[in-house]
Short mmCIF file of N, CA and C in Angstrom, two decimals:
data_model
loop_
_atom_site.label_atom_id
_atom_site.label_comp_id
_atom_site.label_asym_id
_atom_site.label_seq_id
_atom_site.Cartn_x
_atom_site.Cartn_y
_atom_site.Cartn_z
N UNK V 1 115.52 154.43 304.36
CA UNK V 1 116.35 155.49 303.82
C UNK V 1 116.38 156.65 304.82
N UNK V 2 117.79 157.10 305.35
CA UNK V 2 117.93 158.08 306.26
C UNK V 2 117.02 159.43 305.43
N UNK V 3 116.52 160.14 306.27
CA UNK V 3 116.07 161.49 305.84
C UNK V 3 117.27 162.59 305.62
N UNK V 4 117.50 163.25 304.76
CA UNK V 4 118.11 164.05 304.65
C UNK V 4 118.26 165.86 304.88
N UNK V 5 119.14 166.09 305.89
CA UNK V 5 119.02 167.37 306.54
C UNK V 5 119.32 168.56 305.29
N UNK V 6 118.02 169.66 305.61
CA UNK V 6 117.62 170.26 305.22
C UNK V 6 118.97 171.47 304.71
N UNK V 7 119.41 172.18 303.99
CA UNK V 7 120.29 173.11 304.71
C UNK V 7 119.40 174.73 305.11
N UNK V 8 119.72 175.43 305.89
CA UNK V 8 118.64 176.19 306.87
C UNK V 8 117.91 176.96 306.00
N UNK V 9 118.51 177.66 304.61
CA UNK V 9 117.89 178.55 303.50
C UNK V 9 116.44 177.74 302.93
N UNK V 10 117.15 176.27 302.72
CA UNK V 10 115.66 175.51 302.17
C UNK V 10 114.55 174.99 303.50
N UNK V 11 115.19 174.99 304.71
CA UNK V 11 114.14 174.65 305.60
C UNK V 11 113.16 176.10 305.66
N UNK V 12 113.87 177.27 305.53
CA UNK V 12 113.22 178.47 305.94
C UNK V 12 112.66 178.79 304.86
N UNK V 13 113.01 178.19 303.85
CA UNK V 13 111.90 178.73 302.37
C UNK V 13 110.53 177.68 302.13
N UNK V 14 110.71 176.44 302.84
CA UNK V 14 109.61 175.70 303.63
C UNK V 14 108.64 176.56 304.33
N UNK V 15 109.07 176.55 305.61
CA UNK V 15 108.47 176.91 306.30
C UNK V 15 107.53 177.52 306.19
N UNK V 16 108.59 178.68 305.17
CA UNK V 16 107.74 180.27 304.86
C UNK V 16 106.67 180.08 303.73
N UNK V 17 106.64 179.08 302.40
CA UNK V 17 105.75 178.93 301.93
C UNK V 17 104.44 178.04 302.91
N UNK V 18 105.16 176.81 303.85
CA UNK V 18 103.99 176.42 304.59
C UNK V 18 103.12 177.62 305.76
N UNK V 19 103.92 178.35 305.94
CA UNK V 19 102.99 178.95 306.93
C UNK V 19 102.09 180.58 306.09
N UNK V 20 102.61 180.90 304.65
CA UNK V 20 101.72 181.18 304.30
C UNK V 20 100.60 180.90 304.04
N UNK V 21 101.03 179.68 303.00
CA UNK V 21 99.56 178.82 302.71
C UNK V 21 98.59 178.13 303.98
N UNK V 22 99.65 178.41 305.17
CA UNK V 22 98.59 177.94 306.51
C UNK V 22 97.34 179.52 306.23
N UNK V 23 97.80 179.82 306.62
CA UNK V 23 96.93 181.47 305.89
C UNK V 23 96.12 181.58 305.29
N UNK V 24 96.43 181.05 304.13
CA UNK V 24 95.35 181.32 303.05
C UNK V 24 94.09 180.36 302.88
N UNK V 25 94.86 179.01 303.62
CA UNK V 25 94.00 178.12 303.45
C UNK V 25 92.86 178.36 304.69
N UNK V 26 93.32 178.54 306.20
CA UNK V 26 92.19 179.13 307.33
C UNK V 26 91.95 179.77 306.87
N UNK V 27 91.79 180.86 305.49
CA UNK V 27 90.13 181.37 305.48
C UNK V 27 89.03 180.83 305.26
N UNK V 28 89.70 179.83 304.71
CA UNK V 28 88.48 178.79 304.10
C UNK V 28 87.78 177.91 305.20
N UNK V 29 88.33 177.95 306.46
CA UNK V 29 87.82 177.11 307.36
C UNK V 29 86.48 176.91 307.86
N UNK V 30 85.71 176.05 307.63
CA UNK V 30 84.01 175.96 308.32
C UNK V 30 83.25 176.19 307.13
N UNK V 31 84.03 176.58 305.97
CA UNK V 31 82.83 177.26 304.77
C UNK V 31 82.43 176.62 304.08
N UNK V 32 80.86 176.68 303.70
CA UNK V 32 80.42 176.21 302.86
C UNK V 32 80.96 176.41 301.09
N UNK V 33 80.46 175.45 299.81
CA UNK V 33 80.76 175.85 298.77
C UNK V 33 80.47 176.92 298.50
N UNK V 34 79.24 177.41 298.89
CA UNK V 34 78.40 178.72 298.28
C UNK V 34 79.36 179.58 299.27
N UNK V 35 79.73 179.57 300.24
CA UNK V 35 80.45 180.96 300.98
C UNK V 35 81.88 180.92 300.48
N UNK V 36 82.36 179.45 300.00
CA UNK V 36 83.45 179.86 299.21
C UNK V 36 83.82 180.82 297.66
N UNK V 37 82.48 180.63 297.53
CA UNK V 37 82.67 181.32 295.77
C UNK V 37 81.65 182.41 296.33
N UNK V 38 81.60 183.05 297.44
CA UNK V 38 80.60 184.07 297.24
C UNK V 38 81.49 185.24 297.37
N UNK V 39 81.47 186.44 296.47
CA UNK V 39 81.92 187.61 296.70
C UNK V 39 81.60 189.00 297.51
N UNK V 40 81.90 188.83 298.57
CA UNK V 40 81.70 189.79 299.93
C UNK V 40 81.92 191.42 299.83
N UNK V 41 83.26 191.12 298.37
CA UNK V 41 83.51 192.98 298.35
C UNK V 41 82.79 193.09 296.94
N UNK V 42 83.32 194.66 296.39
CA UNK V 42 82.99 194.91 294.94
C UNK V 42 84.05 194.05 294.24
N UNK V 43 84.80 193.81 294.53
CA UNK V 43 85.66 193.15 293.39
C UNK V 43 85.11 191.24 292.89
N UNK V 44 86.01 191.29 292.19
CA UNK V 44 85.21 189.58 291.67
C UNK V 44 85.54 188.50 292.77
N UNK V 45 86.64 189.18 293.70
CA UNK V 45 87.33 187.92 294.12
C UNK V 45 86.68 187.00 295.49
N UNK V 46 86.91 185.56 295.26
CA UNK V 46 86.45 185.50 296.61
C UNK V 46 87.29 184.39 296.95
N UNK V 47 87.10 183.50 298.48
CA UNK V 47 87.85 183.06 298.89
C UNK V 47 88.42 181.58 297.72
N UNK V 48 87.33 181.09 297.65
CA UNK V 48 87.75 179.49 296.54
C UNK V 48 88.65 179.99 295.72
N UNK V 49 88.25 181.43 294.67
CA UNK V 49 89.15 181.82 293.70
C UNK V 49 90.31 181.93 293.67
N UNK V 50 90.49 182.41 295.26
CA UNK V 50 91.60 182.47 295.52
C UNK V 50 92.66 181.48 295.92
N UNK V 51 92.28 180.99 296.35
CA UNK V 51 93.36 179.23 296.78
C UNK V 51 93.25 178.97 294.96
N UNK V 52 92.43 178.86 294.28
CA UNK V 52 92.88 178.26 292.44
C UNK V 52 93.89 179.50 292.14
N UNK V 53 93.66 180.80 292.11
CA UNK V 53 94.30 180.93 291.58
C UNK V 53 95.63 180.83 291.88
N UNK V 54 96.12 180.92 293.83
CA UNK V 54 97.41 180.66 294.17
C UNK V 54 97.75 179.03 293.57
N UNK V 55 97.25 178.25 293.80
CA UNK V 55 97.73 176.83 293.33
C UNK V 55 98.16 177.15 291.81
N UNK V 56 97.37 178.01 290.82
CA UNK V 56 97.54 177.65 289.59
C UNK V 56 98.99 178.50 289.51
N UNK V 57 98.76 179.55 290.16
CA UNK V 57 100.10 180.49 289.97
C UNK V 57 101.51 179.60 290.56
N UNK V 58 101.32 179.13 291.62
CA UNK V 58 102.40 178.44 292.21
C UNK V 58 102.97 177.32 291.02
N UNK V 59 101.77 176.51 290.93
CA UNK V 59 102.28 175.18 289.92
C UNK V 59 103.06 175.96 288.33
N UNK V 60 102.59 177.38 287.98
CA UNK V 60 102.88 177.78 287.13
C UNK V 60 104.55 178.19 286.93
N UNK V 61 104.93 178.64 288.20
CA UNK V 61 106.74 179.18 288.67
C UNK V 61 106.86 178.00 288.69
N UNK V 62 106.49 176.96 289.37
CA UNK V 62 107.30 175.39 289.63
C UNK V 62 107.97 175.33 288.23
N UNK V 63 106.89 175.06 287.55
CA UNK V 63 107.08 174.61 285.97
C UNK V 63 108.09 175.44 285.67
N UNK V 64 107.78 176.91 285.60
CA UNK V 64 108.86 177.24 285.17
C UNK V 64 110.39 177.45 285.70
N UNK V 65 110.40 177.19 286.91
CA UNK V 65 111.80 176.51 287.27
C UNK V 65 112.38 175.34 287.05
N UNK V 66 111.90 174.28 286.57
CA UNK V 66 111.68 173.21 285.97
C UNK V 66 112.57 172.90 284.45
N UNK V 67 111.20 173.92 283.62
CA UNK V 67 110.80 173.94 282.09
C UNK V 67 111.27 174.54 281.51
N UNK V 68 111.71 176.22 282.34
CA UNK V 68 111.70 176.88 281.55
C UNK V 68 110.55 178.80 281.06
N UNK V 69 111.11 179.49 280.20
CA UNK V 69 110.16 180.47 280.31
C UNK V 69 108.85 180.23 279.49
N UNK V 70 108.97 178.73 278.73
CA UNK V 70 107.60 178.02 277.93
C UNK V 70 107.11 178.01 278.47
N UNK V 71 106.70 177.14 280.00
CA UNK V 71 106.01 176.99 281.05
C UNK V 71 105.11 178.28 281.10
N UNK V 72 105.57 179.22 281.11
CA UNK V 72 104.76 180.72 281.06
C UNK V 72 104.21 181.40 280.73
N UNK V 73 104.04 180.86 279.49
CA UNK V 73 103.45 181.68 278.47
C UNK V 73 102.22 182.07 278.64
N UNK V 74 101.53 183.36 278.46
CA UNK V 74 100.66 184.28 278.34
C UNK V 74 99.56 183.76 277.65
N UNK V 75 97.86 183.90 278.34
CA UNK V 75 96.82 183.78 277.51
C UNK V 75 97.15 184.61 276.15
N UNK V 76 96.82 184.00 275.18
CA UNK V 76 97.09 184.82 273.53
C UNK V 76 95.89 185.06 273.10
N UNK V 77 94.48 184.65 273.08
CA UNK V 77 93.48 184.11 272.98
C UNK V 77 92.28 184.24 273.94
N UNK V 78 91.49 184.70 273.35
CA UNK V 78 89.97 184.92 274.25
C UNK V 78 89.78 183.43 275.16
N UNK V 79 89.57 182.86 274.78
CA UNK V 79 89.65 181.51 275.41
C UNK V 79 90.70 181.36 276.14
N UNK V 80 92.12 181.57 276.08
CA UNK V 80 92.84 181.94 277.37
C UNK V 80 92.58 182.91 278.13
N UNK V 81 92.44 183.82 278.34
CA UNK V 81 91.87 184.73 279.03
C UNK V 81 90.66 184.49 280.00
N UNK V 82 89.93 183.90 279.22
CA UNK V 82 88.66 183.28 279.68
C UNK V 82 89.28 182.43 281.25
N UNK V 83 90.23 181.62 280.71
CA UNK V 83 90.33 180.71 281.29
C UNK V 83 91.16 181.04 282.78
N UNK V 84 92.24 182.28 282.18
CA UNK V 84 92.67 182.91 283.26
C UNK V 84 91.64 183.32 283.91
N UNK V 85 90.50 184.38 284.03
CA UNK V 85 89.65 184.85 284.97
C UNK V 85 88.85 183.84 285.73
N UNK V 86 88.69 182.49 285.56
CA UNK V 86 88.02 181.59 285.76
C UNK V 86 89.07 181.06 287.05
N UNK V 87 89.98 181.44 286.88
CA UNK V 87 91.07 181.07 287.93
C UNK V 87 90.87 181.86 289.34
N UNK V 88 89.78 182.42 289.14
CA UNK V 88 89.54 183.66 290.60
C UNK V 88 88.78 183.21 290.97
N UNK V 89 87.45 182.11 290.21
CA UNK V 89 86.55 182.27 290.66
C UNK V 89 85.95 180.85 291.07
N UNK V 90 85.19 180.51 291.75
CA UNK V 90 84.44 179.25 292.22
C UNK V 90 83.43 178.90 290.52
N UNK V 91 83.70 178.24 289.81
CA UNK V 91 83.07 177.70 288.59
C UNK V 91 82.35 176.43 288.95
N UNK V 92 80.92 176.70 288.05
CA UNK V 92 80.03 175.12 288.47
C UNK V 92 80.83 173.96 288.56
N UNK V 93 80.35 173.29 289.72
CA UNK V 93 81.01 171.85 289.78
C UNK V 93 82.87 172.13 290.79
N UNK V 94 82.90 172.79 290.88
CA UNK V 94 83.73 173.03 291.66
C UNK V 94 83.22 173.11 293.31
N UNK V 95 84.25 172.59 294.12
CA UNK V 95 84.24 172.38 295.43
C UNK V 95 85.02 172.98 296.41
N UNK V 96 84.80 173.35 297.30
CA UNK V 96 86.06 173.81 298.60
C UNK V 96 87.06 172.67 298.48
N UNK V 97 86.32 171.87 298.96
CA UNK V 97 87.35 170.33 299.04
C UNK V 97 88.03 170.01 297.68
N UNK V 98 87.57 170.09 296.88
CA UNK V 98 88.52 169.97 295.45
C UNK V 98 89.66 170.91 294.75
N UNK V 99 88.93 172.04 295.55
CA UNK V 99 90.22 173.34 295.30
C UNK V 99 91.43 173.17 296.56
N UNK V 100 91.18 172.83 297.44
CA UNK V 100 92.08 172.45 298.41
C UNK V 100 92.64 171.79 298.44
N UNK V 101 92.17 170.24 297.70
CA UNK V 101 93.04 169.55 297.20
C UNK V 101 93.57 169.63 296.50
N UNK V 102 93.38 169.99 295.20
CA UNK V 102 94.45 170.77 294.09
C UNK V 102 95.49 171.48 294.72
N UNK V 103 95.29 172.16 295.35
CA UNK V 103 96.04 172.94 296.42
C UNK V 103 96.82 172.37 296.76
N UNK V 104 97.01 171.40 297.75
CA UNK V 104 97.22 170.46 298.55
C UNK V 104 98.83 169.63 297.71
N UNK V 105 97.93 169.02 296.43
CA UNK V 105 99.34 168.28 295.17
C UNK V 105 100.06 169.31 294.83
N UNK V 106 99.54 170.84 294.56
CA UNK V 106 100.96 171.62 294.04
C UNK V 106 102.21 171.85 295.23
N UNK V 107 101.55 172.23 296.12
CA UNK V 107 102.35 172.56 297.69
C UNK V 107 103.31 171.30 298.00
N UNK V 108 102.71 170.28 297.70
CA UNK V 108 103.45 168.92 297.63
C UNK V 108 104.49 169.03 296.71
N UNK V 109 104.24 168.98 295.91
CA UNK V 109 104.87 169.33 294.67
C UNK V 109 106.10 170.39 294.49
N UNK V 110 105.91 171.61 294.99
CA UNK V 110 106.99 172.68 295.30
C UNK V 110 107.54 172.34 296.40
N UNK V 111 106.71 171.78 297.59
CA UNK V 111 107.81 171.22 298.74
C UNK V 111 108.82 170.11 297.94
N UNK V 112 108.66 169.21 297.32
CA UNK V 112 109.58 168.22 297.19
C UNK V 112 110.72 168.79 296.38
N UNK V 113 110.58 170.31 295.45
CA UNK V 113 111.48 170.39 294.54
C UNK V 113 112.70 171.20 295.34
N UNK V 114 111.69 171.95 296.73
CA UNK V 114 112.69 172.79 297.19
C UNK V 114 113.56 171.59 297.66
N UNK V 115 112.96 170.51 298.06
CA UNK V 115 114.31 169.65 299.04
C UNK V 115 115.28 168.86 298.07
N UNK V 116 114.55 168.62 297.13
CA UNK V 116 115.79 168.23 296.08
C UNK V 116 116.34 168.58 294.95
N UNK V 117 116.11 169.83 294.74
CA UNK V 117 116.45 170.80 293.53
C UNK V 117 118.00 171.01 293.72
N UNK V 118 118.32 170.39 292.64
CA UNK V 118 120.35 170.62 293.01
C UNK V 118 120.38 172.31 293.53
N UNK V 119 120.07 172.90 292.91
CA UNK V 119 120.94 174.64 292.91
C UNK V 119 119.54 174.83 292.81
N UNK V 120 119.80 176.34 294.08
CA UNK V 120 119.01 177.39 293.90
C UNK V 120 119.10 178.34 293.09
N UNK V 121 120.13 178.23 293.17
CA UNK V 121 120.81 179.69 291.96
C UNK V 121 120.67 179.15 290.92
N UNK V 122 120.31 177.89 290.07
CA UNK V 122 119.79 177.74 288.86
C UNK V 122 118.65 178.58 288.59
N UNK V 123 118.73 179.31 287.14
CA UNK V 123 118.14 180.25 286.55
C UNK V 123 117.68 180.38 285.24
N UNK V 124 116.50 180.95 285.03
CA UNK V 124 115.99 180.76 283.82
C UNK V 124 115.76 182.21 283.23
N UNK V 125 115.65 182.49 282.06
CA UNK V 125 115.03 184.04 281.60
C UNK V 125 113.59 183.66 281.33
N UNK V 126 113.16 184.85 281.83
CA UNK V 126 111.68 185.18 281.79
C UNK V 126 111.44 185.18 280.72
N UNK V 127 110.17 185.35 280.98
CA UNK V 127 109.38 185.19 279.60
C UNK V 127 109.28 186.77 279.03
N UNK V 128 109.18 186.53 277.62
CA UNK V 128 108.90 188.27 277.30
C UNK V 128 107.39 188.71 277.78
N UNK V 129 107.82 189.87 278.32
CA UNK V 129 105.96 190.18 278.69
C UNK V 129 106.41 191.80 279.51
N UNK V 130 105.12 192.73 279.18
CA UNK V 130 105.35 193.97 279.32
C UNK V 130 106.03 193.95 281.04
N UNK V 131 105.49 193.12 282.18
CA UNK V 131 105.77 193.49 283.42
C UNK V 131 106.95 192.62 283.85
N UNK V 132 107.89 192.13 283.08
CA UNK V 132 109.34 191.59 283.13
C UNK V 132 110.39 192.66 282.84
N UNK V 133 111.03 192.66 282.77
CA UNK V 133 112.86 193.61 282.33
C UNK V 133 112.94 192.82 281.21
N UNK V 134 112.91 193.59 280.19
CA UNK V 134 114.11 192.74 279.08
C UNK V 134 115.03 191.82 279.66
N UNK V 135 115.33 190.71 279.19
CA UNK V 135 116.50 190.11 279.25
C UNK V 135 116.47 189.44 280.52
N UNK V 136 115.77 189.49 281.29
CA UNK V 136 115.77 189.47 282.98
C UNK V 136 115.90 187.82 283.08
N UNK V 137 116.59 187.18 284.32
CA UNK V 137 116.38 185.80 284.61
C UNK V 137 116.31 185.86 286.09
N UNK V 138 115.67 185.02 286.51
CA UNK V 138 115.42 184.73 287.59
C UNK V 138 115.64 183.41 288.06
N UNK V 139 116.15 183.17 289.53
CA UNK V 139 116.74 181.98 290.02
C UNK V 139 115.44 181.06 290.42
N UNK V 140 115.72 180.11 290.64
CA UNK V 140 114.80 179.29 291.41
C UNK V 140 114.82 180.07 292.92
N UNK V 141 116.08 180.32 293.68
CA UNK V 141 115.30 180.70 295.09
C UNK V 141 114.45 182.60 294.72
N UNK V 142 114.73 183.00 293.70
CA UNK V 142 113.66 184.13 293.46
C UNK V 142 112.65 183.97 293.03
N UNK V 143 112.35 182.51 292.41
CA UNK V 143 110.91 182.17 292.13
C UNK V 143 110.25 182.24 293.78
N UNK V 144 110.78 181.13 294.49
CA UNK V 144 110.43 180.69 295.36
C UNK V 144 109.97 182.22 296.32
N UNK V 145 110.38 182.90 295.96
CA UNK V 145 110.39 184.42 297.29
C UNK V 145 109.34 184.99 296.58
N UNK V 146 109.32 185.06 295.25
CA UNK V 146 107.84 185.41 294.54
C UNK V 146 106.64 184.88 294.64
N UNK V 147 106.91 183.39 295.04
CA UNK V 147 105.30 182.37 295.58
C UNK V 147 105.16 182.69 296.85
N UNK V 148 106.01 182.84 297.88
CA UNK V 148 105.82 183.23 298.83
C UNK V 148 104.54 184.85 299.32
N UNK V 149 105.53 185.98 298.37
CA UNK V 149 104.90 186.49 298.26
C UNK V 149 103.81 187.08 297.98
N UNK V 150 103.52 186.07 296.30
CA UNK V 150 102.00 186.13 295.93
C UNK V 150 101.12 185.27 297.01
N UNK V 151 101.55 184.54 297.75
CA UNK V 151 100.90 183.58 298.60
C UNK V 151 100.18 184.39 299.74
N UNK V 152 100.99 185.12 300.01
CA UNK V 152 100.63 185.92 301.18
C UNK V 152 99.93 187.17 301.32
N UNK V 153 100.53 187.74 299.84
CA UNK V 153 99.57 188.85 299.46
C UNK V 153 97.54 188.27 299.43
N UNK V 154 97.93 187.33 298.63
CA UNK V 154 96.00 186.81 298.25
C UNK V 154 95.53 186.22 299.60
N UNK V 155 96.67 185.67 300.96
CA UNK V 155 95.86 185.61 302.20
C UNK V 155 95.06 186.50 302.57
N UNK V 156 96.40 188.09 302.07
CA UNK V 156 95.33 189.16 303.30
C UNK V 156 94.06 189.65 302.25
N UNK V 157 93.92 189.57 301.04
CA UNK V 157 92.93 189.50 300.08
C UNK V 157 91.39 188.28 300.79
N UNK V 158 91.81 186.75 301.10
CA UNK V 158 91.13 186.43 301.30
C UNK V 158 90.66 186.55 302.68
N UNK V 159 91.60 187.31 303.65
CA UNK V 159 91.33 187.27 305.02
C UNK V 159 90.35 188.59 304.79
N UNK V 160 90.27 189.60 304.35
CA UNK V 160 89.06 190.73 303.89
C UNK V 160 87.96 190.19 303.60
N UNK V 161 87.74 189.48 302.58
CA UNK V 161 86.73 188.83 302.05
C UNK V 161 85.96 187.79 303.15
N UNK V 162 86.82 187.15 303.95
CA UNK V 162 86.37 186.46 304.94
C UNK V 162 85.83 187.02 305.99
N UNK V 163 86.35 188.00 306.31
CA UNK V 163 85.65 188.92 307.45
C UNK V 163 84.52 189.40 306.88
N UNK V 164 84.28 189.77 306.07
CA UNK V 164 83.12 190.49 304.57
C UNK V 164 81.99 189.46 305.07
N UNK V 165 82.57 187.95 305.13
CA UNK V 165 81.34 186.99 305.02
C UNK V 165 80.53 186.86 306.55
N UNK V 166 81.54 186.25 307.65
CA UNK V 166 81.19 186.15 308.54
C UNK V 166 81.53 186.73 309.74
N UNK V 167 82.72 187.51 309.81
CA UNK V 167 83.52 188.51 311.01
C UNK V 167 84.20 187.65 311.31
N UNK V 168 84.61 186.27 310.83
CA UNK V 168 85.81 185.58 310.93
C UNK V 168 87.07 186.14 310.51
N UNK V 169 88.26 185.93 311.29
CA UNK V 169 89.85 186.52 310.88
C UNK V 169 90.21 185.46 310.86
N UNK V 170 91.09 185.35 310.07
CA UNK V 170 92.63 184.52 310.22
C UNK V 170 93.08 184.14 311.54
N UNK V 171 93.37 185.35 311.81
CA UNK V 171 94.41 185.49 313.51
C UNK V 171 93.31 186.38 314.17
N UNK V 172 93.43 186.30 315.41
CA UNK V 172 93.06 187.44 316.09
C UNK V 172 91.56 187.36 316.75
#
């Protein structure tokens, strides 16, 4: 089966999610489990937490470009909540290598939809929730500019934390 050419908006919305997540994922490079879940600043966050919670957030827009604003819905529940903060953090039995791989199937996963998603401009309304607009919808290529973004934001989050551990950077 011939491969099919990209058109340049979806090669560059590739790219740009792969070379964030190139990012986020070299912080993690050389580290042990314990230096992955270890927290370097005052805040909770550290590097493992961070690749779960980008994977969970990413797989979460997929869905809801997909699904719908169901896909989205809000912890309601102590036990959701729970479960959200658990998303930051390295939890027993968890691995570098297992969060990376998780990692690894969603990125797969959003790569394949960008290349064969009929329309970008297909759009869904958000979910109700205080930090949305009333009424608001959003396209699939504005999901996609939002993963990007959260992607890149929690690099330079984990590229801090990484320097915190060992004076390792990202770049540089």
């Amino acid at each position: 089966m011939a491969e099919t050419t990209l058109s340049p908006e979806r090669a560059d919305l590739l790219q740009s999610l792969q070379r964030h997540r190139f990012f986020l994922r070299n912080t993690a490079r050389n580290l042990t489990d314990e230096q992955a879940g270890a927290r370097s600043t005052v805040s909770e966050l550290c590097i493992g937490g961070l690749i779960k919670h980008v994977a969970g957030t990413e797989r979460a827009w997929v869905d809801f470009i997909v699904d719908g604003p169901a896909a989205m819905r809000p912890p309601a529940d102590p036990a959701g909540y729970a479960r959200y903060a658990e998303s930051f953090r390295m939890m027993p039995g968890d691995t570098l290598a297992g969060v990376l791989a998780a990692y690894d199937e969603v990125a797969s996963r959003t790569d394949d939809l960008v290349r064969t998603l009929p329309d970008l401009d297909a759009s869904q309304p958000l979910p109700e929730a205080p930090w949305f607009e009333p009424g608001a919808r959003w396209s699939a290529r504005r999901v996609l500019l939002h993963v990007i973004a959260e992607t890149s934001q929690h690099a330079g989050h984990a590229d801090i934390i990484r320097e915190a551990i060992d004076g390792a950077k990202s770049m540089g």
